[in-house]
Amino acid sequence: MDRLLDAGARAFADKGFHATTTRDIASRAGLSPAGVYVHFASKEALLHALSLAGHEAALDLVSRALTEPPTPTLRLTRLMSDFAAWHAEHHEVARVVQYEFPHLSPGHYAEVVALRRELHAKVQAVVEDGVTGGEFVVDDVRETVLALLSLCIDVARWYSPRGRLTASDIGSRYASLGLRLLGADRRVPGS
Amino acid sequence: MDRLLDAGARAFADKGFHATTTRDIASRAGLSPAGVYVHFASKEALLHALSLAGHEAALDLVSRALTEPPTPTLRLTRLMSDFAAWHAEHHEVARVVQYEFPHLSPGHYAEVVALRRELHAKVQAVVEDGVTGGEFVVDDVRETVLALLSLCIDVARWYSPRGRLTASDIGSRYASLGLRLLGADRRVPGS
DNA sequence: GTCTATAAATCGATAGAC
DNA sequence: GTCTATCGATTTATAGAC
């Protein structure tokens, strides 16, 4: 079960949902071609289980980052750091979460889209807090939220474990970039 | 031929390379199921033609943006504006360029990766110019270049023609966000 | 629960008429 | 150059033994 989820994540991340055969997944999990259907009714059901678990993990991470630190600046710093690092550290699941979920069945797709909207809304609320309190200075809140999440999400596209940067490196870099997008670092002008 | 390229771009952008059938492409182009093979030897050959044309268009756009304006700040402003808007305006081709090219055959893949490296190098050179001349203040040039391009590329993922923003809106927003990432707007501190 | 074997459907690509 | 018809291979999923 866990073995199949892991095999599915690696296969889908590597080749995409439709290019992955059930034989490939079974093989990665050390099972026979029919082994997938013992635990999942279909290939789509496996994608659904992966997408749901991945989105819930991401939403948990984001919720904690946005509530535990005491100020909007510290909350967004933590968000960018943890969310960017998550896309690197769990880049297989992250790729499924960000790029394969459109291949879900219509019902499962709608379910996942609701989780994604929830995540956006949580981030937007904290950015609005920061703007209201004067910690952030932005042209447009929605565009800024989109850009912040865009940066983190795109990590799943370009990240390679054989690259120059660790997940933790990426986290601290992206926290700094996020503060720039938020206009939260104006107290330390460069040059 | 042009009809097939257009049909292929829309189909691949909509459902991905492997989920697209040659019958689907032919149907979108108004041809019979065998119609694809009159102009292309295989489905992969069509993806190759699309990827190549798309990457060359992107590289042209970027090259002009990075040479026509007179200063690094104006060059990067133009780059972010045009490149982000391109990913919205041509989001079908852009999706193929950014997300489907890994499904090319190894030889064609290598050809496209070379074009992508060329694009990165051009951007990095201008950012380095701006840092040397004192127009930009960044922690790390490579990370900043990656983030700038990340922002533009991710537009192809989330953009919808039925959305709130036009391609031109996105261009001007992203130009402003890019200057923040570059530390190029420190002369106008907020609050 | 895992296997082997295979059914049923679909897909990429080709043959050959016009 | 476009069509109809179809081949051959592959894929998802199931049947049934162990």
Short mmCIF file of C-alpha atoms (C1' of nucleotides) in Angstrom, two decimals:
data_model
loop_
_atom_site.label_atom_id
_atom_site.label_comp_id
_atom_site.label_asym_id
_atom_site.label_seq_id
_atom_site.Cartn_x
_atom_site.Cartn_y
_atom_site.Cartn_z
CA MET A 1 0.00 0.00 0.00
CA ASP A 2 2.62 2.52 1.11
CA ARG A 3 4.97 0.87 -1.32
CA LEU A 4 2.45 1.37 -4.12
CA LEU A 5 1.86 5.01 -3.20
CA ASP A 6 5.59 5.62 -3.23
CA ALA A 7 6.04 3.79 -6.54
CA GLY A 8 3.13 5.73 -8.04
CA ALA A 9 4.53 9.06 -6.90
CA ARG A 10 7.92 8.32 -8.41
CA ALA A 11 6.47 7.03 -11.67
CA PHE A 12 3.95 9.85 -12.13
CA ALA A 13 6.56 12.47 -11.22
CA ASP A 14 9.04 10.96 -13.63
CA LYS A 15 6.90 10.33 -16.70
CA GLY A 16 3.49 11.84 -16.03
CA PHE A 17 0.22 10.06 -15.29
CA HIS A 18 -0.70 8.95 -18.81
CA ALA A 19 2.81 7.89 -19.81
CA THR A 20 3.00 5.67 -16.74
CA THR A 21 1.73 2.12 -17.12
CA THR A 22 0.26 0.10 -14.28
CA ARG A 23 2.98 -2.42 -15.06
CA ASP A 24 5.59 0.25 -14.39
CA ILE A 25 4.07 1.11 -11.02
CA ALA A 26 3.77 -2.55 -10.04
CA SER A 27 7.35 -3.18 -11.09
CA ARG A 28 8.67 -0.25 -9.04
CA ALA A 29 6.74 -1.59 -6.05
CA GLY A 30 8.17 -5.07 -6.57
CA LEU A 31 4.83 -6.58 -7.56
CA SER A 32 3.41 -8.44 -10.55
CA PRO A 33 1.46 -6.48 -13.21
CA ALA A 34 -1.81 -7.22 -11.44
CA GLY A 35 -0.46 -6.16 -8.04
CA VAL A 36 -1.77 -2.61 -8.31
CA TYR A 37 -5.40 -3.76 -8.37
CA VAL A 38 -5.19 -5.46 -4.98
CA HIS A 39 -5.13 -2.08 -3.25
CA PHE A 40 -6.50 0.33 -5.86
CA ALA A 41 -9.52 -0.08 -8.11
CA SER A 42 -7.83 1.76 -10.98
CA LYS A 43 -4.81 3.81 -11.95
CA GLU A 44 -6.89 6.94 -11.44
CA ALA A 45 -7.76 5.79 -7.90
CA LEU A 46 -4.06 5.68 -7.09
CA LEU A 47 -3.60 9.18 -8.51
CA HIS A 48 -6.53 10.32 -6.40
CA ALA A 49 -5.08 8.86 -3.19
CA LEU A 50 -1.73 10.47 -3.94
CA SER A 51 -3.25 13.84 -4.86
CA LEU A 52 -5.41 13.92 -1.76
CA ALA A 53 -2.61 12.96 0.63
CA GLY A 54 -0.25 15.43 -1.05
CA HIS A 55 -2.68 18.32 -0.96
CA GLU A 56 -3.54 17.63 2.66
CA ALA A 57 0.14 17.54 3.60
CA ALA A 58 0.70 20.84 1.79
CA LEU A 59 -2.32 22.43 3.42
CA ASP A 60 -1.16 21.30 6.86
CA LEU A 61 2.29 22.74 6.25
CA VAL A 62 0.86 26.04 5.07
CA SER A 63 -1.64 26.27 7.92
CA ARG A 64 1.05 25.82 10.53
CA ALA A 65 3.40 28.29 8.82
CA LEU A 66 0.65 30.92 8.76
CA THR A 67 -0.48 30.57 12.36
CA GLU A 68 2.48 29.63 14.54
CA PRO A 69 4.74 32.71 14.07
CA PRO A 70 3.43 35.89 15.71
CA THR A 71 3.56 38.47 12.88
CA PRO A 72 2.62 38.58 9.16
CA THR A 73 6.27 39.08 8.23
CA LEU A 74 7.39 36.04 10.22
CA ARG A 75 4.43 34.02 8.97
CA LEU A 76 5.19 34.70 5.32
CA THR A 77 8.88 34.09 5.91
CA ARG A 78 8.03 30.70 7.38
CA LEU A 79 5.56 29.98 4.57
CA MET A 80 8.03 30.68 1.78
CA SER A 81 10.80 28.80 3.53
CA ASP A 82 8.76 25.69 4.34
CA PHE A 83 6.62 25.59 1.21
CA ALA A 84 9.55 26.06 -1.18
CA ALA A 85 11.62 23.51 0.72
CA TRP A 86 8.71 21.05 0.67
CA HIS A 87 8.54 21.25 -3.13
CA ALA A 88 12.21 20.30 -3.25
CA GLU A 89 12.31 17.68 -0.50
CA HIS A 90 9.13 15.95 -1.65
CA HIS A 91 9.48 16.82 -5.28
CA GLU A 92 7.91 13.57 -6.51
CA VAL A 93 4.68 14.07 -4.58
CA ALA A 94 4.86 17.81 -5.24
CA ARG A 95 4.96 17.21 -8.97
CA VAL A 96 1.90 15.02 -8.78
CA VAL A 97 0.17 17.65 -6.63
CA GLN A 98 1.00 20.54 -8.94
CA TYR A 99 1.03 19.02 -12.41
CA GLU A 100 -0.86 15.72 -12.50
CA PHE A 101 -4.05 16.52 -10.64
CA PRO A 102 -5.77 17.84 -13.82
CA HIS A 103 -5.84 14.22 -14.99
CA LEU A 104 -8.15 13.19 -12.14
CA SER A 105 -11.76 12.28 -12.89
CA PRO A 106 -14.11 15.30 -12.79
CA GLY A 107 -15.38 14.52 -9.28
CA HIS A 108 -11.94 13.97 -7.78
CA TYR A 109 -10.64 17.01 -9.63
CA ALA A 110 -13.29 19.23 -8.03
CA GLU A 111 -12.42 17.86 -4.61
CA VAL A 112 -8.77 18.76 -5.04
CA VAL A 113 -9.51 22.18 -6.51
CA ALA A 114 -11.42 23.02 -3.31
CA LEU A 115 -8.31 22.25 -1.25
CA ARG A 116 -6.22 24.43 -3.55
CA ARG A 117 -8.60 27.36 -3.18
CA GLU A 118 -8.48 26.94 0.57
CA LEU A 119 -4.70 27.18 0.49
CA HIS A 120 -4.78 30.35 -1.62
CA ALA A 121 -7.32 31.94 0.70
CA LYS A 122 -5.22 31.26 3.81
CA VAL A 123 -2.18 32.93 2.25
CA GLN A 124 -4.18 35.86 0.98
CA ALA A 125 -5.64 36.52 4.45
CA VAL A 126 -2.20 36.83 6.03
CA VAL A 127 -0.88 39.05 3.23
CA GLU A 128 -3.90 41.31 3.74
CA ASP A 129 -3.11 41.43 7.46
CA GLY A 130 0.43 42.50 6.69
CA VAL A 131 -0.70 45.19 4.29
CA THR A 132 -3.24 46.53 6.78
CA GLY A 133 -0.65 46.62 9.53
CA GLY A 134 1.90 48.36 7.31
CA GLU A 135 4.43 45.52 7.27
CA PHE A 136 3.90 44.83 3.56
CA VAL A 137 3.71 47.26 0.67
CA VAL A 138 2.31 45.72 -2.50
CA ASP A 139 0.66 46.95 -5.69
CA ASP A 140 -1.96 44.20 -5.74
CA VAL A 141 -2.61 41.56 -3.09
CA ARG A 142 -3.99 38.82 -5.35
CA GLU A 143 -1.13 39.13 -7.86
CA THR A 144 1.41 39.07 -5.07
CA VAL A 145 -0.11 35.95 -3.50
CA LEU A 146 -0.15 34.29 -6.91
CA ALA A 147 3.51 35.21 -7.45
CA LEU A 148 4.60 33.96 -4.02
CA LEU A 149 2.91 30.59 -4.54
CA SER A 150 4.11 30.48 -8.16
CA LEU A 151 7.71 30.72 -7.03
CA CYS A 152 7.33 27.84 -4.58
CA ILE A 153 5.29 25.64 -6.93
CA ASP A 154 7.74 26.05 -9.79
CA VAL A 155 10.45 24.54 -7.59
CA ALA A 156 8.82 21.16 -8.25
CA ARG A 157 9.40 21.71 -11.98
CA TRP A 158 13.10 22.58 -11.96
CA TYR A 159 14.39 20.93 -8.78
CA SER A 160 16.72 17.99 -9.10
CA PRO A 161 18.21 16.11 -6.14
CA ARG A 162 21.45 16.11 -8.10
CA GLY A 163 21.47 19.91 -8.28
CA ARG A 164 23.59 22.48 -6.52
CA LEU A 165 21.07 23.44 -3.83
CA THR A 166 19.61 21.52 -0.91
CA ALA A 167 15.94 21.86 0.02
CA SER A 168 17.01 23.92 3.01
CA ASP A 169 19.09 26.27 0.82
CA ILE A 170 16.08 26.82 -1.39
CA GLY A 171 13.92 27.52 1.65
CA SER A 172 16.09 30.33 2.97
CA ARG A 173 16.63 31.86 -0.49
CA TYR A 174 12.92 31.87 -1.23
CA ALA A 175 12.04 33.36 2.15
CA SER A 176 14.24 36.31 1.24
CA LEU A 177 12.76 36.60 -2.27
CA GLY A 178 9.26 36.46 -0.80
CA LEU A 179 9.95 39.39 1.52
CA ARG A 180 11.12 41.38 -1.48
CA LEU A 181 7.88 40.67 -3.36
CA LEU A 182 5.96 41.76 -0.27
CA GLY A 183 7.91 44.99 0.13
CA ALA A 184 8.73 43.84 3.64
CA ASP A 185 12.46 44.55 3.53
CA ARG A 186 12.35 48.27 2.83
CA ARG A 187 14.01 49.08 6.13
CA VAL A 188 17.34 47.75 4.81
CA PRO A 189 17.83 49.50 1.46
CA GLY A 190 20.70 48.26 -0.66
CA SER A 191 23.39 50.70 -1.86
CA MET B 1 0.49 21.86 -41.71
CA ASP B 2 -0.12 25.08 -39.76
CA ARG B 3 -3.52 23.70 -38.92
CA LEU B 4 -1.92 20.55 -37.55
CA LEU B 5 0.61 22.50 -35.50
CA ASP B 6 -2.17 24.58 -34.03
CA ALA B 7 -4.31 21.52 -33.32
CA GLY B 8 -1.34 19.77 -31.74
CA ALA B 9 -0.54 22.75 -29.52
CA ARG B 10 -4.11 22.97 -28.27
CA ALA B 11 -4.39 19.22 -27.69
CA PHE B 12 -1.01 18.83 -25.96
CA ALA B 13 -1.64 21.95 -23.82
CA ASP B 14 -5.07 20.69 -22.87
CA LYS B 15 -4.41 17.05 -22.06
CA GLY B 16 -0.66 16.52 -22.24
CA PHE B 17 1.36 14.69 -24.89
CA HIS B 18 0.66 11.11 -23.85
CA ALA B 19 -3.03 11.63 -23.13
CA THR B 20 -3.49 13.10 -26.61
CA THR B 21 -4.32 10.66 -29.40
CA THR B 22 -3.36 11.24 -33.00
CA ARG B 23 -7.06 10.88 -33.72
CA ASP B 24 -7.75 13.82 -31.42
CA ILE B 25 -5.18 15.99 -33.18
CA ALA B 26 -6.49 15.05 -36.61
CA SER B 27 -10.04 15.75 -35.52
CA ARG B 28 -9.14 19.20 -34.18
CA ALA B 29 -7.44 19.94 -37.48
CA GLY B 30 -10.47 18.77 -39.44
CA LEU B 31 -8.72 15.74 -40.89
CA SER B 32 -9.24 11.98 -40.87
CA PRO B 33 -7.37 9.83 -38.31
CA ALA B 34 -4.57 9.24 -40.82
CA GLY B 35 -4.25 12.94 -41.65
CA VAL B 36 -1.48 13.58 -39.16
CA TYR B 37 0.93 11.26 -40.99
CA VAL B 38 0.78 13.21 -44.22
CA HIS B 39 2.89 15.98 -42.68
CA PHE B 40 4.53 14.34 -39.68
CA ALA B 41 6.23 10.98 -39.44
CA SER B 42 5.01 10.42 -35.88
CA LYS B 43 3.26 12.06 -32.96
CA GLU B 44 6.68 12.76 -31.46
CA ALA B 45 7.76 14.52 -34.67
CA LEU B 46 4.84 16.91 -34.26
CA LEU B 47 5.83 17.56 -30.63
CA HIS B 48 9.37 18.19 -31.83
CA ALA B 49 8.28 20.71 -34.46
CA LEU B 50 6.11 22.50 -31.90
CA SER B 51 8.80 22.49 -29.22
CA LEU B 52 11.42 23.81 -31.59
CA ALA B 53 9.27 26.59 -33.00
CA GLY B 54 8.10 27.54 -29.51
CA HIS B 55 11.58 27.65 -28.03
CA GLU B 56 12.90 29.66 -30.94
CA ALA B 57 10.06 32.16 -30.59
CA ALA B 58 10.75 32.48 -26.87
CA LEU B 59 14.46 32.90 -27.44
CA ASP B 60 13.84 35.61 -30.05
CA LEU B 61 11.54 37.46 -27.68
CA VAL B 62 14.07 37.26 -24.87
CA SER B 63 17.00 38.27 -27.06
CA ARG B 64 15.23 41.39 -28.26
CA ALA B 65 14.08 42.32 -24.74
CA LEU B 66 17.63 42.02 -23.45
CA THR B 67 19.36 44.04 -26.17
CA GLU B 68 17.00 46.76 -27.40
CA PRO B 69 16.56 48.82 -24.20
CA PRO B 70 19.67 50.80 -23.13
CA THR B 71 20.10 49.82 -19.45
CA PRO B 72 19.94 46.59 -17.38
CA THR B 73 16.91 47.89 -15.48
CA LEU B 74 15.00 48.67 -18.66
CA ARG B 75 16.13 45.38 -20.23
CA LEU B 76 14.89 43.30 -17.31
CA THR B 77 11.68 45.32 -17.16
CA ARG B 78 11.08 44.56 -20.82
CA LEU B 79 12.03 40.90 -20.34
CA MET B 80 9.60 40.31 -17.50
CA SER B 81 6.83 42.21 -19.22
CA ASP B 82 7.17 40.49 -22.60
CA PHE B 83 8.08 37.01 -21.36
CA ALA B 84 5.26 36.85 -18.79
CA ALA B 85 2.76 38.21 -21.32
CA TRP B 86 3.96 35.68 -23.90
CA HIS B 87 3.20 32.81 -21.54
CA ALA B 88 -0.34 34.12 -21.20
CA GLU B 89 -1.01 35.14 -24.79
CA HIS B 90 0.47 31.96 -26.25
CA HIS B 91 -0.35 29.72 -23.32
CA GLU B 92 -0.99 26.64 -25.46
CA VAL B 93 2.43 26.72 -27.09
CA ALA B 94 3.98 27.91 -23.83
CA ARG B 95 2.62 24.89 -22.01
CA VAL B 96 4.12 22.59 -24.60
CA VAL B 97 7.41 24.47 -24.36
CA GLN B 98 7.57 24.39 -20.57
CA TYR B 99 5.89 21.12 -19.63
CA GLU B 100 5.80 18.69 -22.57
CA PHE B 101 9.33 18.88 -23.94
CA PRO B 102 10.56 16.18 -21.49
CA HIS B 103 8.53 13.70 -23.55
CA LEU B 104 10.68 14.28 -26.64
CA SER B 105 13.01 11.56 -27.85
CA PRO B 106 16.47 11.76 -26.24
CA GLY B 107 18.04 13.45 -29.28
CA HIS B 108 15.32 16.05 -29.69
CA TYR B 109 15.27 16.59 -25.94
CA ALA B 110 18.97 17.43 -25.92
CA GLU B 111 18.47 19.88 -28.78
CA VAL B 112 15.78 21.75 -26.85
CA VAL B 113 17.71 21.73 -23.58
CA ALA B 114 20.53 23.55 -25.36
CA LEU B 115 18.12 26.32 -26.37
CA ARG B 116 16.87 26.55 -22.79
CA ARG B 117 20.39 26.90 -21.41
CA GLU B 118 21.07 29.63 -23.96
CA LEU B 119 18.04 31.53 -22.72
CA HIS B 120 19.12 31.26 -19.09
CA ALA B 121 22.63 32.43 -19.94
CA LYS B 122 21.37 35.53 -21.76
CA VAL B 123 19.27 36.58 -18.77
CA GLN B 124 22.07 35.89 -16.31
CA ALA B 125 24.51 38.06 -18.28
CA VAL B 126 22.22 41.09 -18.09
CA VAL B 127 21.51 40.57 -14.39
CA GLU B 128 25.26 40.43 -13.78
CA ASP B 129 25.67 43.69 -15.73
CA GLY B 130 23.07 45.32 -13.52
CA VAL B 131 24.71 44.08 -10.34
CA THR B 132 28.13 45.28 -11.48
CA GLY B 133 26.74 48.69 -12.39
CA GLY B 134 24.92 49.01 -9.07
CA GLU B 135 21.40 49.03 -10.54
CA PHE B 136 20.52 45.67 -8.96
CA VAL B 137 21.12 44.45 -5.43
CA VAL B 138 20.68 40.69 -5.07
CA ASP B 139 21.81 37.98 -2.66
CA ASP B 140 22.62 35.48 -5.40
CA VAL B 141 22.54 36.03 -9.16
CA ARG B 142 21.72 32.46 -10.19
CA GLU B 143 18.85 32.12 -7.72
CA THR B 144 17.45 35.47 -8.78
CA VAL B 145 17.56 34.55 -12.48
CA LEU B 146 15.88 31.25 -11.70
CA ALA B 147 13.16 33.05 -9.72
CA LEU B 148 12.54 35.64 -12.43
CA LEU B 149 12.14 32.98 -15.11
CA SER B 150 10.14 30.79 -12.70
CA LEU B 151 7.58 33.52 -12.25
CA CYS B 152 7.10 33.95 -16.00
CA ILE B 153 7.09 30.23 -16.79
CA ASP B 154 4.52 29.44 -14.12
CA VAL B 155 2.10 31.81 -15.88
CA ALA B 156 1.58 29.05 -18.45
CA ARG B 157 0.40 26.74 -15.65
CA TRP B 158 -2.22 28.98 -14.03
CA TYR B 159 -3.29 31.30 -16.84
CA SER B 160 -6.75 30.96 -18.28
CA PRO B 161 -8.16 33.14 -21.06
CA ARG B 162 -11.35 33.23 -19.00
CA GLY B 163 -9.51 34.73 -16.03
CA ARG B 164 -9.52 38.22 -14.59
CA LEU B 165 -6.26 39.40 -16.17
CA THR B 166 -5.24 40.09 -19.75
CA ALA B 167 -1.80 39.13 -21.02
CA SER B 168 -0.88 42.80 -20.97
CA ASP B 169 -2.01 43.18 -17.33
CA ILE B 170 0.18 40.25 -16.39
CA GLY B 171 3.11 41.78 -18.26
CA SER B 172 3.05 45.05 -16.35
CA ARG B 173 2.46 43.37 -12.97
CA TYR B 174 5.34 40.98 -13.50
CA ALA B 175 7.70 43.74 -14.63
CA SER B 176 7.12 45.41 -11.29
CA LEU B 177 7.56 42.14 -9.36
CA GLY B 178 10.78 41.46 -11.25
CA LEU B 179 12.26 44.81 -10.26
CA ARG B 180 11.52 43.98 -6.63
CA LEU B 181 13.33 40.65 -6.90
CA LEU B 182 16.28 42.49 -8.44
CA GLY B 183 16.38 45.14 -5.72
CA ALA B 184 16.04 47.70 -8.49
CA ASP B 185 13.28 49.77 -6.88
CA ARG B 186 15.02 50.78 -3.67
CA ARG B 187 14.90 54.45 -4.58
CA VAL B 188 11.14 54.52 -4.02
CA PRO B 189 10.69 52.98 -0.57
CA GLY B 190 7.12 52.30 0.53
CA SER B 191 5.87 53.86 3.75
"C1'" DG C 1 -2.64 -11.12 -1.17
"C1'" DT C 2 0.10 -12.34 -4.88
"C1'" DC C 3 0.66 -14.80 -8.82
"C1'" DT C 4 -0.07 -16.24 -14.23
"C1'" DA C 5 -2.85 -15.75 -18.05
"C1'" DT C 6 -5.79 -13.29 -20.75
"C1'" DA C 7 -9.82 -10.55 -22.06
"C1'" DA C 8 -11.40 -6.15 -24.08
"C1'" DA C 9 -10.40 -1.83 -25.68
"C1'" DT C 10 -7.47 1.61 -27.61
"C1'" DC C 11 -3.63 3.53 -29.80
"C1'" DG C 12 0.15 4.65 -33.19
"C1'" DA C 13 1.07 3.87 -37.61
"C1'" DT C 14 0.48 1.79 -42.41
"C1'" DA C 15 -1.76 0.12 -46.87
"C1'" DG C 16 -3.93 1.21 -50.73
"C1'" DA C 17 -7.93 3.45 -53.28
"C1'" DC C 18 -9.08 7.90 -55.25
"C1'" DG D 1 -3.01 14.97 -50.07
"C1'" DT D 2 -6.91 13.05 -48.03
"C1'" DC D 3 -9.73 9.31 -47.42
"C1'" DT D 4 -11.37 4.31 -45.41
"C1'" DA D 5 -9.92 0.24 -43.46
"C1'" DT D 6 -7.05 -2.24 -40.66
"C1'" DC D 7 -2.73 -4.21 -38.67
"C1'" DG D 8 0.13 -5.00 -34.72
"C1'" DA D 9 1.38 -3.64 -30.39
"C1'" DT D 10 0.24 -1.99 -25.96
"C1'" DT D 11 -2.68 -0.98 -22.09
"C1'" DT D 12 -6.07 -1.24 -18.34
"C1'" DA D 13 -8.34 -4.34 -15.87
"C1'" DT D 14 -10.21 -9.02 -14.67
"C1'" DA D 15 -10.42 -14.24 -13.90
"C1'" DG D 16 -9.05 -17.83 -11.38
"C1'" DA D 17 -5.28 -20.81 -9.31
"C1'" DC D 18 -2.49 -20.97 -5.10
#
